[in-house]
mmCIF file of C-alpha atoms in Angstrom:
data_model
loop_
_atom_site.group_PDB
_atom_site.id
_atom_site.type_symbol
_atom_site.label_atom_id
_atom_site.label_comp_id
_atom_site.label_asym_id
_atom_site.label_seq_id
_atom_site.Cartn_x
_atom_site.Cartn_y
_atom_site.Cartn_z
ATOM 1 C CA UNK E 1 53.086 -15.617 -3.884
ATOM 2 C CA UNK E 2 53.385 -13.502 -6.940
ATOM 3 C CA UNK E 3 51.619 -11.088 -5.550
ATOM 4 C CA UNK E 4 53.195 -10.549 -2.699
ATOM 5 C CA UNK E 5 56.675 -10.322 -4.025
ATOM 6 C CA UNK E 6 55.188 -7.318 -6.273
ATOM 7 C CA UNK E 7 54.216 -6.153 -3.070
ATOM 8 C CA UNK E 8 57.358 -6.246 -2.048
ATOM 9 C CA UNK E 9 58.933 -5.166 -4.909
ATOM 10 C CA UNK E 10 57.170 -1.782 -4.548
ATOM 11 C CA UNK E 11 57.974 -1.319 -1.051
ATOM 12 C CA UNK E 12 61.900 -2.197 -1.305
ATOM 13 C CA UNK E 13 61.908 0.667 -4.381
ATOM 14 C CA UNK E 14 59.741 3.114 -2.198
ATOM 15 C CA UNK E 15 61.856 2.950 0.516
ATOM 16 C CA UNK E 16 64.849 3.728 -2.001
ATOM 17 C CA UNK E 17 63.199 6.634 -3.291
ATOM 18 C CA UNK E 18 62.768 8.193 0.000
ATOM 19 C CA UNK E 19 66.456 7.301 1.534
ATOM 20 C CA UNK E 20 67.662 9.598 -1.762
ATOM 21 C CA UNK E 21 65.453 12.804 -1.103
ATOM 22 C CA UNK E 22 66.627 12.655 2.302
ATOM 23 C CA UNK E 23 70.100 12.504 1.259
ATOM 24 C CA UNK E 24 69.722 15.382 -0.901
ATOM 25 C CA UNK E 25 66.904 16.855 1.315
ATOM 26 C CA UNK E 26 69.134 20.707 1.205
ATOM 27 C CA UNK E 27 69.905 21.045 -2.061
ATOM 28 C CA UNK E 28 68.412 22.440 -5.567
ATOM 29 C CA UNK E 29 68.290 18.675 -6.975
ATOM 30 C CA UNK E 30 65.738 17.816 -4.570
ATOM 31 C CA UNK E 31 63.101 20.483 -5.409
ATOM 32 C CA UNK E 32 63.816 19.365 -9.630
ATOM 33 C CA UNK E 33 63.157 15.575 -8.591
ATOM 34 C CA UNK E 34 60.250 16.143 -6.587
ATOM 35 C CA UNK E 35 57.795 16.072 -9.425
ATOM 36 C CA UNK E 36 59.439 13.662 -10.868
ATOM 37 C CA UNK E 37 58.995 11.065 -7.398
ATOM 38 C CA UNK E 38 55.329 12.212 -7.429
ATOM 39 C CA UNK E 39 53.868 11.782 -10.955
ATOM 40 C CA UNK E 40 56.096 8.250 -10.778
ATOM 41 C CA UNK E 41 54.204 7.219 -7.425
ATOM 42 C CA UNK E 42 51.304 8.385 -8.384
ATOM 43 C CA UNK E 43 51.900 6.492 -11.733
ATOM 44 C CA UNK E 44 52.612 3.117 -10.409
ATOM 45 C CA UNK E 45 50.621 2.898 -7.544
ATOM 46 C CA UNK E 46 46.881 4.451 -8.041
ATOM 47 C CA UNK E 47 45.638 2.570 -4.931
ATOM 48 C CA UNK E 48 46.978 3.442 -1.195
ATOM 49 C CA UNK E 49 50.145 2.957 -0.210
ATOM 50 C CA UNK E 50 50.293 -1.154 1.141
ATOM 51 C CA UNK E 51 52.641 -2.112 3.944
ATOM 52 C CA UNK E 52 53.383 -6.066 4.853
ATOM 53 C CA UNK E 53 53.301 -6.294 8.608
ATOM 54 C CA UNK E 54 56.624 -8.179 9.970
ATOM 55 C CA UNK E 55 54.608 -10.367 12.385
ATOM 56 C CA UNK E 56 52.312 -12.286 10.593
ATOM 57 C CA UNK E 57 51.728 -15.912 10.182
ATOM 58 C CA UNK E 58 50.947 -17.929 7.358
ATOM 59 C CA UNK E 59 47.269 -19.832 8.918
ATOM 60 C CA UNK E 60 44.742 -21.077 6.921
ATOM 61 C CA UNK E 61 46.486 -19.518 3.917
ATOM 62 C CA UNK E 62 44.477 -15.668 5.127
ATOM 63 C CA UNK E 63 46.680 -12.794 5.829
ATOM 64 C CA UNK E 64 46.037 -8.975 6.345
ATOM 65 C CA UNK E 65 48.020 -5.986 4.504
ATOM 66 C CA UNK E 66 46.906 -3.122 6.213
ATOM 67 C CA UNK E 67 47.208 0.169 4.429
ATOM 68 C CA UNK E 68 49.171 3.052 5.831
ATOM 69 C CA UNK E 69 46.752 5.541 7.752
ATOM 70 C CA UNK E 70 49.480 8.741 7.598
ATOM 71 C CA UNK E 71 53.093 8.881 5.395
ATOM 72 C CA UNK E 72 55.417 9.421 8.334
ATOM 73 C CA UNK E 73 58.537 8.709 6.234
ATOM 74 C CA UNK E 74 57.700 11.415 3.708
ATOM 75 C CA UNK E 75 56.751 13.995 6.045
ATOM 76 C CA UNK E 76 60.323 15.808 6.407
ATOM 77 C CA UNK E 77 60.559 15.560 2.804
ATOM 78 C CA UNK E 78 57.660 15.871 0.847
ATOM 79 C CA UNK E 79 54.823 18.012 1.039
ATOM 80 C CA UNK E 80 51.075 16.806 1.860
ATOM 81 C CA UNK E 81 49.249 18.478 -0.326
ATOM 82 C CA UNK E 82 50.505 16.152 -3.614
ATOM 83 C CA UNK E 83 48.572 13.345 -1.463
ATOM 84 C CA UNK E 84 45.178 12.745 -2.799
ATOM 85 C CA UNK E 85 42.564 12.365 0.546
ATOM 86 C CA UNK E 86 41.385 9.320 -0.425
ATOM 87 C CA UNK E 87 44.472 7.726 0.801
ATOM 88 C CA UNK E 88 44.461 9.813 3.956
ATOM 89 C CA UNK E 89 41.529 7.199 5.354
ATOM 90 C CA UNK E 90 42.599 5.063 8.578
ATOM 91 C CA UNK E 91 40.043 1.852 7.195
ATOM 92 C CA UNK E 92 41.720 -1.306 6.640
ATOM 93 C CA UNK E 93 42.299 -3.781 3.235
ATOM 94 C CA UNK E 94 42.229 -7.199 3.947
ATOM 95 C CA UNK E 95 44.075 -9.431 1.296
ATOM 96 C CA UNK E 96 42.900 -13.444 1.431
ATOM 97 C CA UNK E 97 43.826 -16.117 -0.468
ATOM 98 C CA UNK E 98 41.321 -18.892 -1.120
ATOM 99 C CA UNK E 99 42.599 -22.357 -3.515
ATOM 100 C CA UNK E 100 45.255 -19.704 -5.238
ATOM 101 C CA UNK E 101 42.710 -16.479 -5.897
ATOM 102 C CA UNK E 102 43.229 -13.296 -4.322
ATOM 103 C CA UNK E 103 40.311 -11.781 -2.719
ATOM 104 C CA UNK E 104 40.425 -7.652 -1.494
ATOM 105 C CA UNK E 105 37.821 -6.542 1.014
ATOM 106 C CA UNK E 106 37.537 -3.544 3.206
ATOM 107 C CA UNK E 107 37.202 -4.627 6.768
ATOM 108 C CA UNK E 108 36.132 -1.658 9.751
ATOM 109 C CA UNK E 109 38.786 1.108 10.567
ATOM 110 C CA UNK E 110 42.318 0.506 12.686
ATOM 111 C CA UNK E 111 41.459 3.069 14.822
ATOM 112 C CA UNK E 112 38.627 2.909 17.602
ATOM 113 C CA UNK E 113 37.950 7.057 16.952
ATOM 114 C CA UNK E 114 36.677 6.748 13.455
ATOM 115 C CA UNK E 115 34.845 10.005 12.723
ATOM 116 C CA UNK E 116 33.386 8.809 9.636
ATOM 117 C CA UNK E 117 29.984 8.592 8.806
ATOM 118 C CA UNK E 118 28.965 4.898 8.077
ATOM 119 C CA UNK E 119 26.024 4.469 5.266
ATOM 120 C CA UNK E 120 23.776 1.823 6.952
ATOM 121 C CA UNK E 121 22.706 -0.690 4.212
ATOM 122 C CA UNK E 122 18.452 -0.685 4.273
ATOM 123 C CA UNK E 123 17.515 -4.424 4.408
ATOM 124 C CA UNK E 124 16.633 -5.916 0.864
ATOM 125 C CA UNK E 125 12.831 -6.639 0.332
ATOM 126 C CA UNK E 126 12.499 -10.105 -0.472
ATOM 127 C CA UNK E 127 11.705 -10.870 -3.541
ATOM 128 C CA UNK E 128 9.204 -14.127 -4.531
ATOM 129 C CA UNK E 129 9.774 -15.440 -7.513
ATOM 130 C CA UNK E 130 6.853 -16.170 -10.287
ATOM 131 C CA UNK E 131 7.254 -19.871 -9.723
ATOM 132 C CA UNK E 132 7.011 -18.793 -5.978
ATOM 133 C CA UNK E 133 4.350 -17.409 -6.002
ATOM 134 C CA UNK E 134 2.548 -19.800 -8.516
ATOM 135 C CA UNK E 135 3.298 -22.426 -5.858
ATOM 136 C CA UNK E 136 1.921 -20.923 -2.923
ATOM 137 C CA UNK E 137 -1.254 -20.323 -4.937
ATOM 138 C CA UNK E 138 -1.405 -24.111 -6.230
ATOM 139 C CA UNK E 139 -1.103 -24.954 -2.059
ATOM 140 C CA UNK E 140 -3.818 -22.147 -1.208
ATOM 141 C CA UNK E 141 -6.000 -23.937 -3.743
ATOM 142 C CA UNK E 142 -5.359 -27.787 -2.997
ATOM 143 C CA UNK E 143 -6.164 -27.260 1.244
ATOM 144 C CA UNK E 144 -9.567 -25.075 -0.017
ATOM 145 C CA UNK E 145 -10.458 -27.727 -1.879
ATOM 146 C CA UNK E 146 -9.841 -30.316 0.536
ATOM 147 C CA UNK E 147 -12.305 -28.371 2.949
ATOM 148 C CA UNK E 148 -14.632 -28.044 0.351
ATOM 149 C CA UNK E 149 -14.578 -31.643 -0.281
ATOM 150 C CA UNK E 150 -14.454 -32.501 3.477
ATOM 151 C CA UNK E 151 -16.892 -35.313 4.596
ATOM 152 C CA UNK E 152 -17.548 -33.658 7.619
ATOM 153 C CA UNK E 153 -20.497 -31.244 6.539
ATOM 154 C CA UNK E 154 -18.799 -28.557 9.666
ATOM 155 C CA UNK E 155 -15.774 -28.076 8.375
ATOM 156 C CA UNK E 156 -17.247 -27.491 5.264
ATOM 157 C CA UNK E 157 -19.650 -25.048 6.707
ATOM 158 C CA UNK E 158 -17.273 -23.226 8.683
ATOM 159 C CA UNK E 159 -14.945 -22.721 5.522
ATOM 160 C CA UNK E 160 -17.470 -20.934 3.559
ATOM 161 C CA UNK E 161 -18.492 -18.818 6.893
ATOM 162 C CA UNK E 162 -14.946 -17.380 7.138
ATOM 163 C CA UNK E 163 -14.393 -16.782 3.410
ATOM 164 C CA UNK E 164 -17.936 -14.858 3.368
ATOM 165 C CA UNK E 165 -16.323 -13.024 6.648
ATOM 166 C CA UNK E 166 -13.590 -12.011 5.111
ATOM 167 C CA UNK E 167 -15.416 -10.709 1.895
ATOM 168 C CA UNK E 168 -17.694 -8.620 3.862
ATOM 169 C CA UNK E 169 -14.956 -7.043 5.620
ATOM 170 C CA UNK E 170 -13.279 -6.204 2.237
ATOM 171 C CA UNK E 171 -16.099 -4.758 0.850
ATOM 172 C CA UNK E 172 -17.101 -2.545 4.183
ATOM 173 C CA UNK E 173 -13.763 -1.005 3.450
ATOM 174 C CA UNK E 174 -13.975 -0.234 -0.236
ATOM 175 C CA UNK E 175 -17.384 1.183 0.828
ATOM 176 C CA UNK E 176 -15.729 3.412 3.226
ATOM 177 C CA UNK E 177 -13.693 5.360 0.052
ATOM 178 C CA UNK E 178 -17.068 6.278 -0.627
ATOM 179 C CA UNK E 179 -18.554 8.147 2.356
ATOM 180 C CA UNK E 180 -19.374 11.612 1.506
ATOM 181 C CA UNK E 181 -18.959 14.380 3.896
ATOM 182 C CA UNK E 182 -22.224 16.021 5.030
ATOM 183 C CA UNK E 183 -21.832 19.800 4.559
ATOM 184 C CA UNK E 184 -23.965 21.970 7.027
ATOM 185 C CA UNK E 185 -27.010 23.252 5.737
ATOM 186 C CA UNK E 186 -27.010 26.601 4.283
ATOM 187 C CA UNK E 187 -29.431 29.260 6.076
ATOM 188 C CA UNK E 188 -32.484 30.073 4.023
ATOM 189 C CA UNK E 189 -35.526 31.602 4.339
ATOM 190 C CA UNK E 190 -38.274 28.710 3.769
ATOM 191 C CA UNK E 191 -41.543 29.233 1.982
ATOM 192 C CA UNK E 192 -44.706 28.924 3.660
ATOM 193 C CA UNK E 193 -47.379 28.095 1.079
ATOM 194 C CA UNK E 194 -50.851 27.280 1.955
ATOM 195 C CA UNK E 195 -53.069 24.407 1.347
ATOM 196 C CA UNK E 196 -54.696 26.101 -1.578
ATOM 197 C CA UNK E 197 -51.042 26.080 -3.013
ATOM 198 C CA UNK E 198 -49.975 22.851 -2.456
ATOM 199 C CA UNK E 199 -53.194 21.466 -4.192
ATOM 200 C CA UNK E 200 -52.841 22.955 -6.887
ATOM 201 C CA UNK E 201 -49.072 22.135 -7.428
ATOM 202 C CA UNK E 202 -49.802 19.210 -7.148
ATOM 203 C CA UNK E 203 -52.254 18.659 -9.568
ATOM 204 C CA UNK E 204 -50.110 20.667 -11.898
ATOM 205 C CA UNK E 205 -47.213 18.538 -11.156
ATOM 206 C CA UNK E 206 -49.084 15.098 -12.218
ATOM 207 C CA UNK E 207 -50.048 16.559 -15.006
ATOM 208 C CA UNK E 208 -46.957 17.821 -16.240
ATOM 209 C CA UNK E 209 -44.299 15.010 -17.674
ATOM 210 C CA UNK E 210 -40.798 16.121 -17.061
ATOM 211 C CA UNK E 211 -39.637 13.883 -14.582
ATOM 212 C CA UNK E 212 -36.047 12.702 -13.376
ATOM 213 C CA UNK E 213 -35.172 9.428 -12.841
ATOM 214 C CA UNK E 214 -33.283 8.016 -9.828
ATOM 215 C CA UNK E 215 -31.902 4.051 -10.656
ATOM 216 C CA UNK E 216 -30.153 2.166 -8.804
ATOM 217 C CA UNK E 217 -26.955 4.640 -8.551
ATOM 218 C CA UNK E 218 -29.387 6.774 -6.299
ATOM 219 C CA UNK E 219 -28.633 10.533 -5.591
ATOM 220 C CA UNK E 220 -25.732 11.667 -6.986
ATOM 221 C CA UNK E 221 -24.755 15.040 -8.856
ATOM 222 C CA UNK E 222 -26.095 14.608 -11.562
ATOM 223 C CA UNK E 223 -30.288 13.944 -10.395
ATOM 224 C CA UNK E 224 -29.585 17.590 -8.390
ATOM 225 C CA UNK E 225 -28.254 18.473 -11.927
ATOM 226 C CA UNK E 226 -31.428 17.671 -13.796
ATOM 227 C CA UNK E 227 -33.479 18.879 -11.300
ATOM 228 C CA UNK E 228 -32.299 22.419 -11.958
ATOM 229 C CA UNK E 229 -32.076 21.743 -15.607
ATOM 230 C CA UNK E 230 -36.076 21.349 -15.380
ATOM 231 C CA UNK E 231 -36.942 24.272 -12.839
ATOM 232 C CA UNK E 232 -35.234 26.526 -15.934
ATOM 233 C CA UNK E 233 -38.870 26.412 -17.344
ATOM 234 C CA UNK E 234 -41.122 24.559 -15.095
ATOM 235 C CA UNK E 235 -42.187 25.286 -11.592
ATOM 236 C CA UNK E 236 -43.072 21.511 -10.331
ATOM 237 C CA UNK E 237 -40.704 18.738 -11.131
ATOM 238 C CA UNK E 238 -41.317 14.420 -10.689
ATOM 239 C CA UNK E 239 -38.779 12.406 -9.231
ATOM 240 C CA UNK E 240 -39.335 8.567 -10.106
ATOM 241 C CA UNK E 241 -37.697 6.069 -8.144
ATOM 242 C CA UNK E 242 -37.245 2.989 -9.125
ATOM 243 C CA UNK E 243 -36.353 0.744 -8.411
ATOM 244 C CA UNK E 244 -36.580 1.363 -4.662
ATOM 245 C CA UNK E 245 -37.137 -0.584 -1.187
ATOM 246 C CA UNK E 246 -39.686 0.003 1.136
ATOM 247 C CA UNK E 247 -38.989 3.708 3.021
ATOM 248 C CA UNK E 248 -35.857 4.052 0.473
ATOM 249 C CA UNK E 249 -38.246 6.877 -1.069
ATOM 250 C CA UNK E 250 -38.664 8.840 2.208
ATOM 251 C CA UNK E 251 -34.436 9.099 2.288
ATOM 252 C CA UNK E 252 -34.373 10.281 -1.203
ATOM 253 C CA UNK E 253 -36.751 13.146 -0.672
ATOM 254 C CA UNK E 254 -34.785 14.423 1.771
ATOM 255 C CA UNK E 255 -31.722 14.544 0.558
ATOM 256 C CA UNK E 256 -32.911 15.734 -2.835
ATOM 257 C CA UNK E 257 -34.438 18.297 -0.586
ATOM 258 C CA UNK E 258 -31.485 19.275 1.652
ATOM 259 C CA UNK E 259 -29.440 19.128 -2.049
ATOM 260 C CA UNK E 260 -31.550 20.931 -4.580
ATOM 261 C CA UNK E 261 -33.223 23.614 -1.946
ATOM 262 C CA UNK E 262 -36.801 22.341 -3.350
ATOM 263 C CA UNK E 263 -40.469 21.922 -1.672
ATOM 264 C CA UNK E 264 -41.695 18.232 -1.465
ATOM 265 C CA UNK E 265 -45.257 18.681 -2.263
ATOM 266 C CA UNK E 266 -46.211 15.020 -2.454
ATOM 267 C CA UNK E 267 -44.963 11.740 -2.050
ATOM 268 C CA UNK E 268 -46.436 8.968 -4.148
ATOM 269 C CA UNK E 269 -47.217 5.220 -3.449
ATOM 270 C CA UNK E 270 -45.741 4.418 -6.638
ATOM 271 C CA UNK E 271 -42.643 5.812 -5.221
ATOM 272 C CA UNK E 272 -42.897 9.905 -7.112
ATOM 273 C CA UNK E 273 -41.880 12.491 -5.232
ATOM 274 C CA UNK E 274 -43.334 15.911 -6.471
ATOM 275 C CA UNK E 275 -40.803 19.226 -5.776
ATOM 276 C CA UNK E 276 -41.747 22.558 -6.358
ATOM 277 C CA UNK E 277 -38.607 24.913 -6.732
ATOM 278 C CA UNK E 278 -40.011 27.812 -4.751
ATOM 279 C CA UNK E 279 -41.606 31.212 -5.443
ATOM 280 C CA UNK E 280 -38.266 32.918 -5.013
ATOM 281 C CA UNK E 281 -36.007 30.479 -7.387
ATOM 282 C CA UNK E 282 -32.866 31.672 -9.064
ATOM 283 C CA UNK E 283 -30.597 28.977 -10.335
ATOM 284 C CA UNK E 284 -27.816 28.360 -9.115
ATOM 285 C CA UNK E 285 -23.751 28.999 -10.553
ATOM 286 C CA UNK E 286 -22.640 25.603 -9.986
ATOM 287 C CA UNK E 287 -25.985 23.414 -10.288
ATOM 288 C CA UNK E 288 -24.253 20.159 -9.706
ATOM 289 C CA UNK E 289 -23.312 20.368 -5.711
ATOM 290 C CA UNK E 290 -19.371 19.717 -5.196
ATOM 291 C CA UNK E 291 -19.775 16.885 -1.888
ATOM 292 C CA UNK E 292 -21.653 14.180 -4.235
ATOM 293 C CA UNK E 293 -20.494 11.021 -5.943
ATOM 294 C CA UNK E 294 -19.715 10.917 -10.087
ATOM 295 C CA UNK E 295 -22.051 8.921 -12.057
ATOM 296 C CA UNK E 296 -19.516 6.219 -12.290
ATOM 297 C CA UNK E 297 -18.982 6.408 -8.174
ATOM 298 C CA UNK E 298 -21.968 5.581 -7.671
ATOM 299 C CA UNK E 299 -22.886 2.678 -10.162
ATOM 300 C CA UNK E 300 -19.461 1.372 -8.190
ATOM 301 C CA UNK E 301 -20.534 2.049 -4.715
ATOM 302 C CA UNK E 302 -24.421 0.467 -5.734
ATOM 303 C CA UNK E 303 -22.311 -2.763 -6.784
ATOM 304 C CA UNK E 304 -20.562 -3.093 -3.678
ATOM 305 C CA UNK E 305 -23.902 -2.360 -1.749
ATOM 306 C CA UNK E 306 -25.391 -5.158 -3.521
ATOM 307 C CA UNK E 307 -22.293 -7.923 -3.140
ATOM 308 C CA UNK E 308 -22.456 -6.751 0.653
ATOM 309 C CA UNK E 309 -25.684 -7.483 1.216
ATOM 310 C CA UNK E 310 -26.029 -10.797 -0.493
ATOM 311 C CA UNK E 311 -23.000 -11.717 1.533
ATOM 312 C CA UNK E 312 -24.562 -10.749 4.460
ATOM 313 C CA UNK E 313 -27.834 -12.774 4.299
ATOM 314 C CA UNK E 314 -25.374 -16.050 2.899
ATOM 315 C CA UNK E 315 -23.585 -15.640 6.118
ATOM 316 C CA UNK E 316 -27.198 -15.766 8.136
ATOM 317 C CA UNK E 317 -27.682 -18.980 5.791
ATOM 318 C CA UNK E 318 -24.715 -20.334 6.941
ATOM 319 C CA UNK E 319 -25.049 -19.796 10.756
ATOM 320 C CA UNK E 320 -28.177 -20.888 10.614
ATOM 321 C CA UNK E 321 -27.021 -24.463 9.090
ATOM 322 C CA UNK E 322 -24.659 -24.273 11.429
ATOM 323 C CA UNK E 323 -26.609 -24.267 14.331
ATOM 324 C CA UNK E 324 -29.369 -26.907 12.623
ATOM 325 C CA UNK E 325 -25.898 -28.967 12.591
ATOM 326 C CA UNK E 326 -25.065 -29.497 16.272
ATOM 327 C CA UNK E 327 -28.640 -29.289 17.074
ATOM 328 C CA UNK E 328 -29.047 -32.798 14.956
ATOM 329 C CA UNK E 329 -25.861 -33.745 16.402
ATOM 330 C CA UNK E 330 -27.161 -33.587 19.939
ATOM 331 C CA UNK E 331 -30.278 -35.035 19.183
ATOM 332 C CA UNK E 332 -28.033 -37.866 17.268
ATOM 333 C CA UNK E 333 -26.015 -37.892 20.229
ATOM 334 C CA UNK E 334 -29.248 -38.559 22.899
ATOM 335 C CA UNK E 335 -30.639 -41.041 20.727
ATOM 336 C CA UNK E 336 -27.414 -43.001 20.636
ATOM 337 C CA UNK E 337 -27.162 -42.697 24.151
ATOM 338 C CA UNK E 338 -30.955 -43.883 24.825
ATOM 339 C CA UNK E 339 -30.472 -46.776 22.531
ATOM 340 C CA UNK E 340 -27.485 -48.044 24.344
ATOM 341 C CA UNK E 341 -28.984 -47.427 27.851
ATOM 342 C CA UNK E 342 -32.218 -50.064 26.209
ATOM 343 C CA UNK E 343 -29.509 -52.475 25.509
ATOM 344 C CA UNK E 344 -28.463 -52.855 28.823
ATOM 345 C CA UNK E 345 -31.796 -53.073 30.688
ATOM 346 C CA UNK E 346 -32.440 -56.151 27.988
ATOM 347 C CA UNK E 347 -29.271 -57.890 29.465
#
């Protein structure tokens, strides 16, 4: 109630102010007290001007006070420019009372023709907690455990099948980060050498001991690297291999080949490949070629080989339990059935 008799208040002194400009609306007085009425609005009310509606009822202690959309009483007086435009704005203040506490809020405009843009509010992300999320990982935990500890062997089976599933499908798309686009081989005139000129590379090339080793990271930059590092003074050049599956060796030679530019000249059973860097070799600017894995790439890329296939033949252990499962549940299942069939025929 205070409130609204400040309300009030205002309006009832307001109204005064503007009955004496128009009173003295042609004289020299007016223009000298204009300032004056201004600075003093502006000075006691720095929010727009507030007008009570006359009809308006008293329910569930919530009433609006709707703010003036245009001055029409000052407009023969006073000019509009003194009005700042923020209280030119046709949107509507809603005053509520709630156990004795005023509440402002800013409801949608008066008029249907609003012009004004409207920010729309983005959604809010929810937000988990820590103790959230601590729970929902205690409840992930407890039902795993409960299929793990399952006393029927399927469900148990089946549990570890779709965890292996879904681990082979994570690590067939890390793998994919490292595919490495195949550039188009560069035209080049290849060397024809003879027999006489293999044979004897050869022999010179199991002779010599430079070698480069390819691990378990495979081909990457860095063998092509070393390759041309030891073609700087030699002619032949041994590529170990190990360690290496069966036909791994005949994949490395070439794509060392299609890489470096080299000759095979022999492939060994002990998994050595012998290259010969040609009779018209000049090194190269940028030895290292620019579409091949890093040396840490591809120790990364050989562990996820490795988890992939282990996962692979656990989840052809695990299908093949499977199926040893309902076969000894049939055969469970016929001898049950047999046994109870006897029983009868004794009757």
């Amino acid at each position: 109630m205070v409130v609204i008799s400040i309300f009030v208040c205002l309006f009832i002194y307001f109204r005064f102010l503007v009955n004496l400009l128009k009173y003295f609306s042609n004289t020299s007085f007016t223009q000298s007290l204009l300032p004056y009425v201004c600075a003093k609005a502006k000075q006691l009310c720095r929010r727009p001007f507030l007008e009570v509606p006359c009809q308006f009822e008293l329910k569930c202690q919530n009433f609006p006070i709707v703010r003036r959309s245009k001055l029409a009483e000052f407009q023969g007086v006073v000019s509009e420019k003194w009005i700042p435009a923020r209280f030119m704005s046709n949107a509507a203040i809603e005053l509520k009372m709630n156990n004795g506490v005023v509440r402002f809020s800013l409801g949608r405009a008066l008029d249907g023709n609003d012009s004004s843009t409207r920010v729309k509010q983005k959604a809010k992300r929810f937000k988990m907690s820590k103790k959230a999320k601590v729970n929902e990982l205690k409840l992930y935990r407890l039902k795993a455990k409960k299929k793990m500890n399952s006393p029927d062997p399927e469900v148990r089976i089946r549990y570890k099948h779709e965890k292996a599933k879904r681990k082979e499908a994570w690590l067939i798309e890390k793998l994919r980060k490292f595919e490495v686009p195949k550039t188009p081989a560069e035209a080049y005139d290849p060397e024809i050498l003879t027999e006489e000129e293999k044979h004897y590379l050869k022999r010179t090339g199991e002779k010599k001991k430079n070698y480069v080793p390819v691990g378990r990271r495979g081909v990457f930059g860095g063998v092509v690297l070393n390759m041309h590092l030891h073609w700087k003074k030699h002619e032949t050049v041994k590529v170990i291999c190990r360690p290496c599956k069966p036909g791994q060796v005949h994949e490395y030679a070439e794509e060392l080949a299609r890489l470096s530019k080299g000759i095979v000249i022999d492939i060994k059973p002990d998994n050595t490949i012998i290259f010969y860097r040609g009779k018209n070799y000049v090194q190269p600017n940028i030895m290292s070629p620019p579409y091949t894995l890093s040396k840490d790439k591809a120790l990364e890329k050989y562990k996820y080989m490795q988890s992939l296939e282990h996962t692979s033949q656990f989840i052809e252990k695990l299908e093949k339990e499977l199926e040893e499962y309902h076969k000894h549940l049939a055969r469970y299942k016929k001898e049950k059935e047999g046994a109870t069939n006897d029983s009868f025929v004794n009757t």
